[in-house]
XYZ file of C-alpha atoms in Angstrom:
258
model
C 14.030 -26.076 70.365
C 14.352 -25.934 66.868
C 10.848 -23.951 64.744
C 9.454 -26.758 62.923
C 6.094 -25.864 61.124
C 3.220 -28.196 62.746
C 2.836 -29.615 59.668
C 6.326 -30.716 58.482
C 7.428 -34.075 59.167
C 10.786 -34.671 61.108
C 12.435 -37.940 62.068
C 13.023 -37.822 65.784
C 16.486 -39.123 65.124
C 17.292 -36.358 62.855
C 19.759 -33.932 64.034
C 18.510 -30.095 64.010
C 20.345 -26.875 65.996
C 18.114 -25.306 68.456
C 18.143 -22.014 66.035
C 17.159 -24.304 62.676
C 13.558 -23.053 61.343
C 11.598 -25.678 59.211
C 9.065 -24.667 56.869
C 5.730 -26.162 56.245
C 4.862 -29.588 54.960
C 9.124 -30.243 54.947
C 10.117 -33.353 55.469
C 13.659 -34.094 57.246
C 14.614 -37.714 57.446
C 16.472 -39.292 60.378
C 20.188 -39.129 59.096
C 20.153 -35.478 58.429
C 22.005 -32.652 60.605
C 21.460 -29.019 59.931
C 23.406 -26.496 61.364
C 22.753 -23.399 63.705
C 20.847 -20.424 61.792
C 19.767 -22.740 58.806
C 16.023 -22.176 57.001
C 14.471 -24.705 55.182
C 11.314 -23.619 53.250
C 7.689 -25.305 52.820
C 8.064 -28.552 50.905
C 11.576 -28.801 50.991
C 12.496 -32.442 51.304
C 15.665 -33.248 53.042
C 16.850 -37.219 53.243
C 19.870 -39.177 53.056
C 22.944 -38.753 55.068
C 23.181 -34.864 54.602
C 24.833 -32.616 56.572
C 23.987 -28.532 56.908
C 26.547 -26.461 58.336
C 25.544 -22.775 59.693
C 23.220 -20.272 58.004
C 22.098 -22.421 54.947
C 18.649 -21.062 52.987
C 16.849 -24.052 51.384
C 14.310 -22.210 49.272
C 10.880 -24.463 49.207
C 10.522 -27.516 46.644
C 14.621 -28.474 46.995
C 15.438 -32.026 47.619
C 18.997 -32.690 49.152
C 20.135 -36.272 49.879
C 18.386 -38.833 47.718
C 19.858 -41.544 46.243
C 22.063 -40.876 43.153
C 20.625 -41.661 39.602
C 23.365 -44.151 39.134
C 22.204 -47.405 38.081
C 25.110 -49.218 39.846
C 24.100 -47.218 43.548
C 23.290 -50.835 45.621
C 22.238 -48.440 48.627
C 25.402 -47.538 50.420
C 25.083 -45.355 53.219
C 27.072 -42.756 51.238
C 26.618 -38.622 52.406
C 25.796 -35.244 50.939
C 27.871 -32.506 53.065
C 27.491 -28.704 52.588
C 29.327 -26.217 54.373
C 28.253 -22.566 55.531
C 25.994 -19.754 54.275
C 24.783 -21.649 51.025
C 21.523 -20.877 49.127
C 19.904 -23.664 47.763
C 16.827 -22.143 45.180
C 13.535 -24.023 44.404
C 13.471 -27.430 42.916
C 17.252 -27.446 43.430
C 18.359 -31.356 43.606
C 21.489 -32.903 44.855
C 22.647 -36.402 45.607
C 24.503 -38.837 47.537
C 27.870 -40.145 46.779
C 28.645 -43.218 45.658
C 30.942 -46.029 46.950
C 32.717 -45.730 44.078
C 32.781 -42.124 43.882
C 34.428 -41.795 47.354
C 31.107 -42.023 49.051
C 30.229 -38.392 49.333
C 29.127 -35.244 47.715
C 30.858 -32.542 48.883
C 29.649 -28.566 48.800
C 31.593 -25.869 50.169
C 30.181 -22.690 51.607
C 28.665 -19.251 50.139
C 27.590 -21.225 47.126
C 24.093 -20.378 44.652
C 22.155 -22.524 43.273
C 19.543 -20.906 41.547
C 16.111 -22.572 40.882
C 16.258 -25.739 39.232
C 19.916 -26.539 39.196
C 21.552 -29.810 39.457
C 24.656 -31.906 41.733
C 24.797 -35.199 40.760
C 26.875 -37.938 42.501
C 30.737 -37.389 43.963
C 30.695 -34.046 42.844
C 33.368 -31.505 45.055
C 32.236 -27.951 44.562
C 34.461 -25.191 46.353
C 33.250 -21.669 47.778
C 31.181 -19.019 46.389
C 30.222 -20.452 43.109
C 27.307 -19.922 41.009
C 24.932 -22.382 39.341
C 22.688 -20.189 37.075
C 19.306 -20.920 36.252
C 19.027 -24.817 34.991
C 22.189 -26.133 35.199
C 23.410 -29.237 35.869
C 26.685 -30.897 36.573
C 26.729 -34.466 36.431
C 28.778 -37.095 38.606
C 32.416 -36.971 39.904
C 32.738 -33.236 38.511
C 35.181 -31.240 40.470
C 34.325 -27.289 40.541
C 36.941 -25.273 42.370
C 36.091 -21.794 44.030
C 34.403 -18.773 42.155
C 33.138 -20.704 39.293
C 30.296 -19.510 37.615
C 28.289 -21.214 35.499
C 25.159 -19.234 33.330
C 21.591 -20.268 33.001
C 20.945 -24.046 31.131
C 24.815 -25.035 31.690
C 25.536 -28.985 31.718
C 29.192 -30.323 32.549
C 29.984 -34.335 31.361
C 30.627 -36.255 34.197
C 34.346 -36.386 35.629
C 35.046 -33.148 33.807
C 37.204 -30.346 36.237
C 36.449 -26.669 36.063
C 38.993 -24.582 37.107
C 38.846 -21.648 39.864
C 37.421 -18.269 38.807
C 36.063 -19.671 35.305
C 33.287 -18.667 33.470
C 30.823 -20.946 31.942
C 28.274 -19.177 29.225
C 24.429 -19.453 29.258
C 23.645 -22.812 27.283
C 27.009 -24.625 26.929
C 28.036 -28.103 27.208
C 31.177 -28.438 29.078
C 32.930 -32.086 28.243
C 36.626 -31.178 28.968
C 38.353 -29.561 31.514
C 37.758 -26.014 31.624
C 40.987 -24.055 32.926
C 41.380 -21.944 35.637
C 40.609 -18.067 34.884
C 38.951 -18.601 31.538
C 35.602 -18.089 29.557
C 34.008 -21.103 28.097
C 31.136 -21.394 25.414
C 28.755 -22.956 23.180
C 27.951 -26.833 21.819
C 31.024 -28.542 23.232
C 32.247 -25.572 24.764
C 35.341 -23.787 23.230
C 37.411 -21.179 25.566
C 36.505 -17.336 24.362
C 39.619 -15.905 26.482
C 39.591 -14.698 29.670
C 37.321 -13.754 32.611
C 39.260 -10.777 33.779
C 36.137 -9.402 35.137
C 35.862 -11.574 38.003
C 39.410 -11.626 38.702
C 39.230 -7.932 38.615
C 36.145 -8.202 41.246
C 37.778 -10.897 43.020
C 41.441 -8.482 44.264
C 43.758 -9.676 41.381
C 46.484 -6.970 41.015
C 47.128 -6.002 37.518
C 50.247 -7.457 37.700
C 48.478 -10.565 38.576
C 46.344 -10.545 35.915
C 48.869 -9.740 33.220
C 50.533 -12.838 34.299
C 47.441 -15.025 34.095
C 46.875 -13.183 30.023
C 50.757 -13.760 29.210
C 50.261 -17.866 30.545
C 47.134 -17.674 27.958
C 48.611 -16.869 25.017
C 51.575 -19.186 25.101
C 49.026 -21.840 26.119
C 46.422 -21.415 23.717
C 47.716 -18.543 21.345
C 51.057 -20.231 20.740
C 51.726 -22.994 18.352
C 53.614 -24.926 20.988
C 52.148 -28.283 22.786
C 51.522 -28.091 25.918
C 54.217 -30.326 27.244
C 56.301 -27.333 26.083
C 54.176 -24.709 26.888
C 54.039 -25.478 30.189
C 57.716 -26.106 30.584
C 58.006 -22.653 29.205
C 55.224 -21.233 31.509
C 57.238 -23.046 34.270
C 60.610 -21.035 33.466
C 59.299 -17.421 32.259
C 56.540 -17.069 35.011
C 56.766 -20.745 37.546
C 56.638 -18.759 41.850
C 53.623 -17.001 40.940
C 50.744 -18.186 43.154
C 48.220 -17.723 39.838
C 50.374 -18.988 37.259
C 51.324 -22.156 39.344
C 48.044 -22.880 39.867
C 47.182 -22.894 36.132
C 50.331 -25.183 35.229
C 49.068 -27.623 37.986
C 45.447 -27.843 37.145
C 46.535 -28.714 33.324
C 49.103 -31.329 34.493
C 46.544 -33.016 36.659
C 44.061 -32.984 33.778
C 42.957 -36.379 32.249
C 40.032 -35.720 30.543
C 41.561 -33.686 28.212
C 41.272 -29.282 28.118
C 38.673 -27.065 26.731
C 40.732 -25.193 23.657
């Protein structure tokens, strides 16, 4: 049986691994499932369709799973669904999909929220990314894997951050933010590149001489980017990184961070 504090309050329908521990005065409604090795902390509140995969930490005061703050949500049975080995801080919030969102929210595993950080609606956020302390990113926002974003952060809805960016303390993010890069201030601006964590991450040098050289004709250059990409296609196109890049920009239609 699962260790559920005598004084939380479980939903005999809902859906807990034998090895889950609840905390006290938790409450766990009767369409959730939590994973094997999971911990949820005192007051947590956990509702909605929202799935836990394995070795999840929900820190105490963290609501997961109720309903979005969309004013046209009519009370679909949409989901919240978070992979593996996430830690969810105190007074952490995340939401349901949306039916018109795709109906789910999607979080992938290894992830940190830190205290007080926010997933809206229909947001897809990949593996081991960081939410600093405050931040919030609002519905339909796609964040692909290593992304970090600093303390008081806040990303416009439908906006697309790209894998192994870097998001300053206190900016506002309301255009796609490219892979690799450093973003910052009121209506962020890029600030170059985070060759730290691609450095921490395994990128060869080679790799990450590639990933300056597609920079600078991109954003250094005086060329659009209907020709800088063609050019990035011919000079550098078969590299894994630099592919990437020229894909994420293509499939942009928000507009990019410059």
């Amino acid at each position: 049986m699962a260790q559920v504090h005598p004084t939380a309050v479980v939903h005999p329908d809902a859906q807990l691994h034998e090895t889950v521990e609840i905390g006290a005065f938790s409450v766990i409604g009767p369409k959730v499932k939590i994973g094997p090795e999971t911990r949820v902390g005192p007051h947590a509140v956990i509702e909605g369709r929202t799935t836990l995969g394995a070795r999840n930490r929900v820190f105490q005061f963290a609501a997961l799973g109720a309903s979005p703050q969309d004013l046209k949500y009519g009370g679909e049975d949409t989901e919240l669904i978070l992979g593996d080995e996430n830690q969810i801080r105190e007074f952490t919030t995340m939401h349901i999909g949306t039916a018109g969102g795709g109906g789910a929210t999607r979080i992938g595993n290894r992830n940190l929220f830190m205290g007080n950080s926010h997933v809206a609606h229909d947001c897809v956020v990949g593996n081991g990314c960081i939410l600093g302390q405050g931040s919030a990113i609002a519905g339909h926002v796609s964040v692909e894997d290593h992304v970090i974003f600093s303390g008081l952060t806040a990303v416009h809805q439908f906006t697309r951050v790209g894998k192994h960016a870097f998001v300053a303390g206190g900016s506002m993010v309301v255009m796609d933010v490219p892979p690799y890069c450093v973003a910052q201030g009121d209506r962020a601006e890029l600030a170059g590149l985070n060759t730290v964590g691609l450095e921490r991450h395994g990128f060869t040098s080679e790799q990450i001489g590639r990933v300056k050289e597609a920079y600078k004709v991109l954003f250094r250059s005086k060329l659009g980017v209907a020709e800088a990409l063609e050019r990035l296609q011919t000079e550098l196109g078969g590299h894994p990184e630099v592919d990437h890049l020229i894909q994420f920009i293509r499939q942009s239609k928000r507009g990019l961070t410059r």
